[in-house]
Amino acid sequence: MAFGSSEDVSAIKLLLLLAVMYGLVSALTYSVVHLKFVNPLGNDAPLDRFSEGRTIQHVRILSQEIDGRQEGRPGLKKAAEYIKGQLEVLKERASSNVRIEIDETTVSGSFNMLFLGHNIALGYRNHTNIIMRISSLVSKETDPSVLVNGHFDSPLGSPGAGDCGSCVASMLEIARLIVDSGWVPHRPVIFLFNGAEELFMLGSHGFMKTHKWRDTIGAFINVEASGTGGPDLVCQSGPSSWPSNVYAEAAIYPMANSAAADVFPVIPGDTDYRIFSQDYGNIPGLDIIFLLGGYFYHTSSDTVERLLPGSIQARGENLFSIIKTFTNSSKLQNTYQTNYSEVTAITFNDERAVFFDYFSWFMIFYSRRVAKILHSIPIFLFLVFPFTHGRSHSWSAALCNFTKGIFIHTVGIISAVVVPVVFSILRLVLSSQTMNWFAHPYLAFLMFVPCALTGLLIPRIIWRRFPLSQDVSIVKTSEEALSDEASFWGGFGFYAILTMAYLVAGLSGGFVTFFVCASMLPAWISFCLAVKFFGQRSLRSTMFYILPLVPCLAYSVYFGGFLVQFLIEKMGMMGSLPLPYGHYVPDIIVAALIGIVTGWCTGPLMPICGHWLARSSILQFLLQLSVFGLALSSQFFPYTTSAPKRIVFQHTFHTAGPSQILESTYDFSVTDSNSLLFLFKHSPEVAKELNVTSEFSFESASKSKRNDWMAIFPVSFLFSNSLKFPAQKDDILKQYEYFPELSIQNPSLNSEKGPRRVHLELSLGSLQEVWVAVLNITGPLSSWSFADNLLPGTETFGGGPQSYICRLSGPSDGNWTFWLEANSSEALRVDVAVLDQKLVDPMKRLKDLFPDWVDVTAYSSFMSSYIL
């Protein structure tokens, strides 16, 4: 490849300059996102400062010294005792000018929920919440308060250092800080340490339904973790703009943007925020979540060593400042206030605001009303500018040229997405291994950014052949100037239309494209002034166009780079789709997102820089770099111990009666696109133990049905291509004397006329570490004793009959009693699945055979069926 002409040489210089600029911005982004600028304080920090070191001590005890904080395991009760003990110590040493109340409650209840798009009923009993209320001596019981919520239970198989030991530990340190700093809250502060979030927000539901302080809550902060650190992002706020305004005023390290609320509903999962702000309250609040370190989220690697230094320090300092601002706000109200309705009406009529942080240095915040004006200006300027374009006969030609510019820019952005997607498909056609970038995110950028740039530049070559609608001799302007003008206003019009589309759709992410528009205007003015001195096709004039765009482009790299990193880390748990197409989906998603981000980060440059870069020599170089990246990626293994592959390992027992095993199987499923065949290929010891030979295939294997995974419904809908293998029955008979059983109680109460009511009792047998019991009910069910006698929507399993799903959780030392009502004589069928966390020895040995780059979530499921 030769660069013969002087223009080619200038193009290479510009490309290298842009590469250096984006490299420096990327380094800054990495530093900010990984909180390198935060200095974590140690154990010896002053008592009037939040200390990450002291907080880590709590995390270490909760995640290491206490073994397992899952429901059904002894560690959950020990964690509650530890938290309460720490609060009692704070109460004893608190000064006489504050009142501290500590309340330990057990909550029970039942309700219906839509979770992950699936209908489900939840019944629970005797889950533990620990509540601490700090107030001044003159505070009244009915004064509006600020709630800080975090959960101390952890997910299956995980130590839960990040999720959510870090949350609970941060709350304990903030409570200590309030006591030791001498600060007396103007309004009460309530800390809710809830013990059942992982079971679908049961602890917060119990608090909102039963606790004496629930009606005093005027604002809340939900603290969560979807990883082990990084930006503590405000992912949801509402129901008005007041909570986000408080955050913008108070946050020391602001990490928030309103676009997150547009994206969050797409992500599988939920938090306690919905209970307080949507389902069982209309309380203003913030949902603040650790988002990086998603490789370790809900895995056995979620340990204290994986916590990102500086993350807890930034979170703690932010939270303390936000709590202070909330308690001092005149808008903090609750249902006891005489003017509550008036204040609520004023506050809640204020729609969600638009806000974003800039490299965590400062926040930009403006109301929805201001956004309607600001975000309308770009489209107004785009439409008005042609009328100011000289003589009246040329405005229509100018608008026509601008429209052509929009078309070219749109095609470029689309091509920036399509070309990487095509390259990703071609790579997978030649390779059986997907997700090579998973443990090495830089590979994704190396593979797909050059492809995206190629797609972005191809339409610029075509642009040169587009005839202009304006006559150069009439407007007395050079063809180069007209071309640049049309190209610029075409790009500007593209972002202006997107900004207006965001506004019309009622979304809050319009600031992204508005920022681009607001930056392109001064860049264009700077370029036009430079042209007078250096000429239309001068590299110096181009530099004067680039410089005003640098703040905008830097933010695009910051936001876009973080988004790509977050998505890549989450791709290991987004589910597996049926083969063969499911094999391609993760690479296509990542390629498309990088294409979008590349278009966002470089698109504003294209109207002027495209003249230099849209050359065959540059395209050849980018294509060669793409091929190199694709070839290099094939040399990398997708997983490491720092980015493990997740599998779900279920020992399934089909039982009949309290002590009979009909069938015992090992069921396996994966949560990404590399199938179990890939796993067995790279785990020879596991394959040998399961008698998997080189001739093994999905066609000849025994497949698990979706109903076999009922114990973890609805998460099981993320699975496909699951397999089962025969397992021994004898070991479980040695471990447990009795298995779960459903029996009919009080047969005489069952009416023979009208609706037929069946009273039932579910015994969990002698199981020791029950996480949850799931009922799958099919037939003419018309009512039941759960959820205030209200049935949820129906679900189907594998094309079977419609059914109602109910999850039951709580201590297993007592039986569950309930009734079902049928509106006909047709039989009801009840399938029961009970998840037990205790493993038999052969299962433990098989689990230990997996390589260290595999994270195994293992449990036992006891399944039985009944006709009523």
PDB file of N, CA, C and O in Angstrom, residues 126-181:
ATOM      1  N   ASN A 126     -41.280 -14.879  57.303  1.00  0.00           N
ATOM      2  CA  ASN A 126     -40.208 -14.790  58.303  1.00  0.00           C
ATOM      3  C   ASN A 126     -38.848 -14.410  57.733  1.00  0.00           C
ATOM      4  O   ASN A 126     -37.817 -14.960  58.112  1.00  0.00           O
ATOM      5  N   HIS A 127     -38.845 -13.463  56.799  1.00  0.00           N
ATOM      6  CA  HIS A 127     -37.585 -12.877  56.356  1.00  0.00           C
ATOM      7  C   HIS A 127     -37.225 -11.727  57.288  1.00  0.00           C
ATOM      8  O   HIS A 127     -38.108 -10.994  57.768  1.00  0.00           O
ATOM      9  N   THR A 128     -35.937 -11.547  57.524  1.00  0.00           N
ATOM     10  CA  THR A 128     -35.475 -10.596  58.534  1.00  0.00           C
ATOM     11  C   THR A 128     -35.066  -9.268  57.911  1.00  0.00           C
ATOM     12  O   THR A 128     -34.331  -9.237  56.927  1.00  0.00           O
ATOM     13  N   ASN A 129     -35.555  -8.183  58.493  1.00  0.00           N
ATOM     14  CA  ASN A 129     -35.104  -6.824  58.181  1.00  0.00           C
ATOM     15  C   ASN A 129     -34.533  -6.195  59.441  1.00  0.00           C
ATOM     16  O   ASN A 129     -35.102  -6.364  60.535  1.00  0.00           O
ATOM     17  N   ILE A 130     -33.449  -5.471  59.302  1.00  0.00           N
ATOM     18  CA  ILE A 130     -32.877  -4.699  60.401  1.00  0.00           C
ATOM     19  C   ILE A 130     -33.019  -3.215  60.036  1.00  0.00           C
ATOM     20  O   ILE A 130     -32.574  -2.806  58.966  1.00  0.00           O
ATOM     21  N   ILE A 131     -33.642  -2.443  60.918  1.00  0.00           N
ATOM     22  CA  ILE A 131     -33.896  -1.032  60.633  1.00  0.00           C
ATOM     23  C   ILE A 131     -33.292  -0.165  61.731  1.00  0.00           C
ATOM     24  O   ILE A 131     -33.412  -0.482  62.923  1.00  0.00           O
ATOM     25  N   MET A 132     -32.632   0.901  61.330  1.00  0.00           N
ATOM     26  CA  MET A 132     -32.065   1.872  62.273  1.00  0.00           C
ATOM     27  C   MET A 132     -32.591   3.258  61.907  1.00  0.00           C
ATOM     28  O   MET A 132     -32.564   3.661  60.746  1.00  0.00           O
ATOM     29  N   ARG A 133     -33.063   3.996  62.907  1.00  0.00           N
ATOM     30  CA  ARG A 133     -33.572   5.359  62.695  1.00  0.00           C
ATOM     31  C   ARG A 133     -32.768   6.325  63.551  1.00  0.00           C
ATOM     32  O   ARG A 133     -32.676   6.175  64.767  1.00  0.00           O
ATOM     33  N   ILE A 134     -32.141   7.306  62.879  1.00  0.00           N
ATOM     34  CA  ILE A 134     -31.355   8.325  63.569  1.00  0.00           C
ATOM     35  C   ILE A 134     -32.088   9.656  63.422  1.00  0.00           C
ATOM     36  O   ILE A 134     -32.377  10.091  62.307  1.00  0.00           O
ATOM     37  N   SER A 135     -32.378  10.307  64.542  1.00  0.00           N
ATOM     38  CA  SER A 135     -33.124  11.562  64.495  1.00  0.00           C
ATOM     39  C   SER A 135     -32.670  12.470  65.634  1.00  0.00           C
ATOM     40  O   SER A 135     -31.969  12.050  66.564  1.00  0.00           O
ATOM     41  N   SER A 136     -33.067  13.710  65.537  1.00  0.00           N
ATOM     42  CA  SER A 136     -32.775  14.651  66.622  1.00  0.00           C
ATOM     43  C   SER A 136     -33.732  14.406  67.785  1.00  0.00           C
ATOM     44  O   SER A 136     -34.762  13.747  67.633  1.00  0.00           O
ATOM     45  N   LEU A 137     -33.402  14.972  68.919  1.00  0.00           N
ATOM     46  CA  LEU A 137     -34.241  14.773  70.107  1.00  0.00           C
ATOM     47  C   LEU A 137     -35.604  15.422  69.950  1.00  0.00           C
ATOM     48  O   LEU A 137     -36.590  14.991  70.568  1.00  0.00           O
ATOM     49  N   VAL A 138     -35.689  16.474  69.150  1.00  0.00           N
ATOM     50  CA  VAL A 138     -36.960  17.190  68.985  1.00  0.00           C
ATOM     51  C   VAL A 138     -37.771  16.624  67.819  1.00  0.00           C
ATOM     52  O   VAL A 138     -38.873  17.106  67.543  1.00  0.00           O
ATOM     53  N   SER A 139     -37.231  15.631  67.133  1.00  0.00           N
ATOM     54  CA  SER A 139     -37.932  15.065  65.999  1.00  0.00           C
ATOM     55  C   SER A 139     -39.172  14.307  66.451  1.00  0.00           C
ATOM     56  O   SER A 139     -39.170  13.647  67.495  1.00  0.00           O
ATOM     57  N   LYS A 140     -40.213  14.388  65.648  1.00  0.00           N
ATOM     58  CA  LYS A 140     -41.458  13.681  65.943  1.00  0.00           C
ATOM     59  C   LYS A 140     -41.503  12.368  65.165  1.00  0.00           C
ATOM     60  O   LYS A 140     -40.828  12.192  64.163  1.00  0.00           O
ATOM     61  N   GLU A 141     -42.340  11.476  65.625  1.00  0.00           N
ATOM     62  CA  GLU A 141     -42.479  10.178  64.985  1.00  0.00           C
ATOM     63  C   GLU A 141     -42.984  10.298  63.546  1.00  0.00           C
ATOM     64  O   GLU A 141     -42.693   9.461  62.710  1.00  0.00           O
ATOM     65  N   THR A 142     -43.751  11.373  63.303  1.00  0.00           N
ATOM     66  CA  THR A 142     -44.358  11.542  61.982  1.00  0.00           C
ATOM     67  C   THR A 142     -43.547  12.446  61.050  1.00  0.00           C
ATOM     68  O   THR A 142     -43.978  12.729  59.930  1.00  0.00           O
ATOM     69  N   ASP A 143     -42.389  12.916  61.477  1.00  0.00           N
ATOM     70  CA  ASP A 143     -41.585  13.790  60.626  1.00  0.00           C
ATOM     71  C   ASP A 143     -41.150  13.053  59.350  1.00  0.00           C
ATOM     72  O   ASP A 143     -40.843  11.855  59.395  1.00  0.00           O
ATOM     73  N   PRO A 144     -41.118  13.754  58.218  1.00  0.00           N
ATOM     74  CA  PRO A 144     -40.647  13.106  56.986  1.00  0.00           C
ATOM     75  C   PRO A 144     -39.193  12.668  57.120  1.00  0.00           C
ATOM     76  O   PRO A 144     -38.371  13.390  57.687  1.00  0.00           O
ATOM     77  N   SER A 145     -38.888  11.497  56.610  1.00  0.00           N
ATOM     78  CA  SER A 145     -37.557  10.914  56.790  1.00  0.00           C
ATOM     79  C   SER A 145     -36.970  10.506  55.449  1.00  0.00           C
ATOM     80  O   SER A 145     -37.655  10.424  54.429  1.00  0.00           O
ATOM     81  N   VAL A 146     -35.665  10.250  55.481  1.00  0.00           N
ATOM     82  CA  VAL A 146     -34.938   9.770  54.304  1.00  0.00           C
ATOM     83  C   VAL A 146     -34.548   8.320  54.551  1.00  0.00           C
ATOM     84  O   VAL A 146     -33.923   8.006  55.560  1.00  0.00           O
ATOM     85  N   LEU A 147     -34.925   7.446  53.629  1.00  0.00           N
ATOM     86  CA  LEU A 147     -34.630   6.020  53.744  1.00  0.00           C
ATOM     87  C   LEU A 147     -33.413   5.676  52.890  1.00  0.00           C
ATOM     88  O   LEU A 147     -33.326   6.075  51.734  1.00  0.00           O
ATOM     89  N   VAL A 148     -32.483   4.937  53.484  1.00  0.00           N
ATOM     90  CA  VAL A 148     -31.354   4.373  52.735  1.00  0.00           C
ATOM     91  C   VAL A 148     -31.495   2.857  52.803  1.00  0.00           C
ATOM     92  O   VAL A 148     -31.506   2.277  53.885  1.00  0.00           O
ATOM     93  N   ASN A 149     -31.623   2.215  51.645  1.00  0.00           N
ATOM     94  CA  ASN A 149     -31.909   0.781  51.593  1.00  0.00           C
ATOM     95  C   ASN A 149     -30.777   0.010  50.931  1.00  0.00           C
ATOM     96  O   ASN A 149     -30.212   0.434  49.916  1.00  0.00           O
ATOM     97  N   GLY A 150     -30.449  -1.141  51.499  1.00  0.00           N
ATOM     98  CA  GLY A 150     -29.500  -2.076  50.911  1.00  0.00           C
ATOM     99  C   GLY A 150     -29.798  -3.465  51.436  1.00  0.00           C
ATOM    100  O   GLY A 150     -30.341  -3.619  52.529  1.00  0.00           O
ATOM    101  N   HIS A 151     -29.457  -4.498  50.681  1.00  0.00           N
ATOM    102  CA  HIS A 151     -29.793  -5.862  51.110  1.00  0.00           C
ATOM    103  C   HIS A 151     -28.543  -6.627  51.520  1.00  0.00           C
ATOM    104  O   HIS A 151     -27.474  -6.454  50.929  1.00  0.00           O
ATOM    105  N   PHE A 152     -28.707  -7.473  52.532  1.00  0.00           N
ATOM    106  CA  PHE A 152     -27.558  -8.240  53.018  1.00  0.00           C
ATOM    107  C   PHE A 152     -27.619  -9.710  52.622  1.00  0.00           C
ATOM    108  O   PHE A 152     -26.694 -10.471  52.927  1.00  0.00           O
ATOM    109  N   ASP A 153     -28.683 -10.136  51.935  1.00  0.00           N
ATOM    110  CA  ASP A 153     -28.665 -11.498  51.399  1.00  0.00           C
ATOM    111  C   ASP A 153     -27.873 -11.515  50.105  1.00  0.00           C
ATOM    112  O   ASP A 153     -27.680 -10.481  49.459  1.00  0.00           O
ATOM    113  N   SER A 154     -27.392 -12.677  49.712  1.00  0.00           N
ATOM    114  CA  SER A 154     -26.565 -12.779  48.506  1.00  0.00           C
ATOM    115  C   SER A 154     -27.141 -13.844  47.584  1.00  0.00           C
ATOM    116  O   SER A 154     -27.908 -14.710  48.009  1.00  0.00           O
ATOM    117  N   PRO A 155     -26.794 -13.796  46.296  1.00  0.00           N
ATOM    118  CA  PRO A 155     -27.348 -14.744  45.324  1.00  0.00           C
ATOM    119  C   PRO A 155     -26.761 -16.133  45.476  1.00  0.00           C
ATOM    120  O   PRO A 155     -25.759 -16.338  46.166  1.00  0.00           O
ATOM    121  N   LEU A 156     -27.369 -17.086  44.811  1.00  0.00           N
ATOM    122  CA  LEU A 156     -26.928 -18.477  44.882  1.00  0.00           C
ATOM    123  C   LEU A 156     -25.456 -18.617  44.537  1.00  0.00           C
ATOM    124  O   LEU A 156     -24.994 -18.088  43.524  1.00  0.00           O
ATOM    125  N   GLY A 157     -24.723 -19.304  45.393  1.00  0.00           N
ATOM    126  CA  GLY A 157     -23.342 -19.654  45.097  1.00  0.00           C
ATOM    127  C   GLY A 157     -22.353 -18.515  45.135  1.00  0.00           C
ATOM    128  O   GLY A 157     -21.217 -18.679  44.692  1.00  0.00           O
ATOM    129  N   SER A 158     -22.740 -17.359  45.633  1.00  0.00           N
ATOM    130  CA  SER A 158     -21.850 -16.196  45.599  1.00  0.00           C
ATOM    131  C   SER A 158     -21.577 -15.672  47.006  1.00  0.00           C
ATOM    132  O   SER A 158     -22.493 -15.582  47.831  1.00  0.00           O
ATOM    133  N   PRO A 159     -20.318 -15.286  47.294  1.00  0.00           N
ATOM    134  CA  PRO A 159     -20.023 -14.661  48.593  1.00  0.00           C
ATOM    135  C   PRO A 159     -20.675 -13.297  48.737  1.00  0.00           C
ATOM    136  O   PRO A 159     -20.846 -12.805  49.858  1.00  0.00           O
ATOM    137  N   GLY A 160     -21.001 -12.665  47.610  1.00  0.00           N
ATOM    138  CA  GLY A 160     -21.730 -11.405  47.654  1.00  0.00           C
ATOM    139  C   GLY A 160     -20.959 -10.245  48.243  1.00  0.00           C
ATOM    140  O   GLY A 160     -21.528  -9.417  48.964  1.00  0.00           O
ATOM    141  N   ALA A 161     -19.665 -10.140  47.924  1.00  0.00           N
ATOM    142  CA  ALA A 161     -18.895  -8.995  48.425  1.00  0.00           C
ATOM    143  C   ALA A 161     -19.372  -7.703  47.772  1.00  0.00           C
ATOM    144  O   ALA A 161     -19.611  -6.695  48.442  1.00  0.00           O
ATOM    145  N   GLY A 162     -19.520  -7.732  46.440  1.00  0.00           N
ATOM    146  CA  GLY A 162     -20.037  -6.557  45.755  1.00  0.00           C
ATOM    147  C   GLY A 162     -21.534  -6.450  45.905  1.00  0.00           C
ATOM    148  O   GLY A 162     -22.073  -5.419  46.295  1.00  0.00           O
ATOM    149  N   ASP A 163     -22.235  -7.548  45.611  1.00  0.00           N
ATOM    150  CA  ASP A 163     -23.695  -7.614  45.645  1.00  0.00           C
ATOM    151  C   ASP A 163     -24.140  -8.487  46.812  1.00  0.00           C
ATOM    152  O   ASP A 163     -24.211  -9.710  46.685  1.00  0.00           O
ATOM    153  N   CYS A 164     -24.494  -7.881  47.956  1.00  0.00           N
ATOM    154  CA  CYS A 164     -24.422  -6.453  48.142  1.00  0.00           C
ATOM    155  C   CYS A 164     -23.800  -6.171  49.515  1.00  0.00           C
ATOM    156  O   CYS A 164     -24.219  -5.285  50.253  1.00  0.00           O
ATOM    157  N   GLY A 165     -22.712  -6.983  49.790  1.00  0.00           N
ATOM    158  CA  GLY A 165     -21.956  -6.711  51.006  1.00  0.00           C
ATOM    159  C   GLY A 165     -21.402  -5.305  51.008  1.00  0.00           C
ATOM    160  O   GLY A 165     -21.341  -4.646  52.054  1.00  0.00           O
ATOM    161  N   SER A 166     -20.986  -4.813  49.830  1.00  0.00           N
ATOM    162  CA  SER A 166     -20.452  -3.458  49.744  1.00  0.00           C
ATOM    163  C   SER A 166     -21.508  -2.421  50.086  1.00  0.00           C
ATOM    164  O   SER A 166     -21.198  -1.372  50.654  1.00  0.00           O
ATOM    165  N   CYS A 167     -22.764  -2.700  49.751  1.00  0.00           N
ATOM    166  CA  CYS A 167     -23.857  -1.766  50.051  1.00  0.00           C
ATOM    167  C   CYS A 167     -24.101  -1.687  51.551  1.00  0.00           C
ATOM    168  O   CYS A 167     -24.184  -0.595  52.135  1.00  0.00           O
ATOM    169  N   VAL A 168     -24.236  -2.855  52.164  1.00  0.00           N
ATOM    170  CA  VAL A 168     -24.495  -2.919  53.607  1.00  0.00           C
ATOM    171  C   VAL A 168     -23.335  -2.312  54.385  1.00  0.00           C
ATOM    172  O   VAL A 168     -23.530  -1.550  55.343  1.00  0.00           O
ATOM    173  N   ALA A 169     -22.114  -2.634  53.974  1.00  0.00           N
ATOM    174  CA  ALA A 169     -20.938  -2.099  54.662  1.00  0.00           C
ATOM    175  C   ALA A 169     -20.870  -0.587  54.539  1.00  0.00           C
ATOM    176  O   ALA A 169     -20.510   0.117  55.499  1.00  0.00           O
ATOM    177  N   SER A 170     -21.208  -0.057  53.367  1.00  0.00           N
ATOM    178  CA  SER A 170     -21.224   1.394  53.172  1.00  0.00           C
ATOM    179  C   SER A 170     -22.258   2.048  54.081  1.00  0.00           C
ATOM    180  O   SER A 170     -22.017   3.116  54.657  1.00  0.00           O
ATOM    181  N   MET A 171     -23.416   1.409  54.222  1.00  0.00           N
ATOM    182  CA  MET A 171     -24.456   1.950  55.104  1.00  0.00           C
ATOM    183  C   MET A 171     -24.009   1.941  56.562  1.00  0.00           C
ATOM    184  O   MET A 171     -24.274   2.889  57.307  1.00  0.00           O
ATOM    185  N   LEU A 172     -23.322   0.863  56.965  1.00  0.00           N
ATOM    186  CA  LEU A 172     -22.819   0.815  58.339  1.00  0.00           C
ATOM    187  C   LEU A 172     -21.804   1.925  58.589  1.00  0.00           C
ATOM    188  O   LEU A 172     -21.810   2.567  59.656  1.00  0.00           O
ATOM    189  N   GLU A 173     -20.927   2.180  57.618  1.00  0.00           N
ATOM    190  CA  GLU A 173     -19.924   3.224  57.776  1.00  0.00           C
ATOM    191  C   GLU A 173     -20.565   4.614  57.784  1.00  0.00           C
ATOM    192  O   GLU A 173     -20.131   5.505  58.533  1.00  0.00           O
ATOM    193  N   ILE A 174     -21.610   4.815  56.987  1.00  0.00           N
ATOM    194  CA  ILE A 174     -22.299   6.107  56.994  1.00  0.00           C
ATOM    195  C   ILE A 174     -23.026   6.317  58.317  1.00  0.00           C
ATOM    196  O   ILE A 174     -23.027   7.424  58.871  1.00  0.00           O
ATOM    197  N   ALA A 175     -23.645   5.260  58.839  1.00  0.00           N
ATOM    198  CA  ALA A 175     -24.292   5.367  60.153  1.00  0.00           C
ATOM    199  C   ALA A 175     -23.251   5.725  61.213  1.00  0.00           C
ATOM    200  O   ALA A 175     -23.506   6.565  62.093  1.00  0.00           O
ATOM    201  N   ARG A 176     -22.070   5.091  61.141  1.00  0.00           N
ATOM    202  CA  ARG A 176     -20.998   5.443  62.082  1.00  0.00           C
ATOM    203  C   ARG A 176     -20.568   6.888  61.899  1.00  0.00           C
ATOM    204  O   ARG A 176     -20.339   7.616  62.875  1.00  0.00           O
ATOM    205  N   LEU A 177     -20.470   7.318  60.647  1.00  0.00           N
ATOM    206  CA  LEU A 177     -20.045   8.680  60.362  1.00  0.00           C
ATOM    207  C   LEU A 177     -21.026   9.700  60.937  1.00  0.00           C
ATOM    208  O   LEU A 177     -20.614  10.738  61.481  1.00  0.00           O
ATOM    209  N   ILE A 178     -22.320   9.422  60.828  1.00  0.00           N
ATOM    210  CA  ILE A 178     -23.320  10.329  61.401  1.00  0.00           C
ATOM    211  C   ILE A 178     -23.125  10.444  62.909  1.00  0.00           C
ATOM    212  O   ILE A 178     -23.161  11.540  63.484  1.00  0.00           O
ATOM    213  N   VAL A 179     -22.881   9.298  63.542  1.00  0.00           N
ATOM    214  CA  VAL A 179     -22.721   9.283  65.004  1.00  0.00           C
ATOM    215  C   VAL A 179     -21.421   9.968  65.422  1.00  0.00           C
ATOM    216  O   VAL A 179     -21.410  10.818  66.319  1.00  0.00           O
ATOM    217  N   ASP A 180     -20.310   9.647  64.759  1.00  0.00           N
ATOM    218  CA  ASP A 180     -19.005  10.143  65.197  1.00  0.00           C
ATOM    219  C   ASP A 180     -18.700  11.562  64.739  1.00  0.00           C
ATOM    220  O   ASP A 180     -17.838  12.234  65.324  1.00  0.00           O
ATOM    221  N   SER A 181     -19.367  12.016  63.686  1.00  0.00           N
ATOM    222  CA  SER A 181     -19.088  13.372  63.204  1.00  0.00           C
ATOM    223  C   SER A 181     -19.825  14.433  63.997  1.00  0.00           C
ATOM    224  O   SER A 181     -19.530  15.626  63.878  1.00  0.00           O
TER     225      SER A 181
END
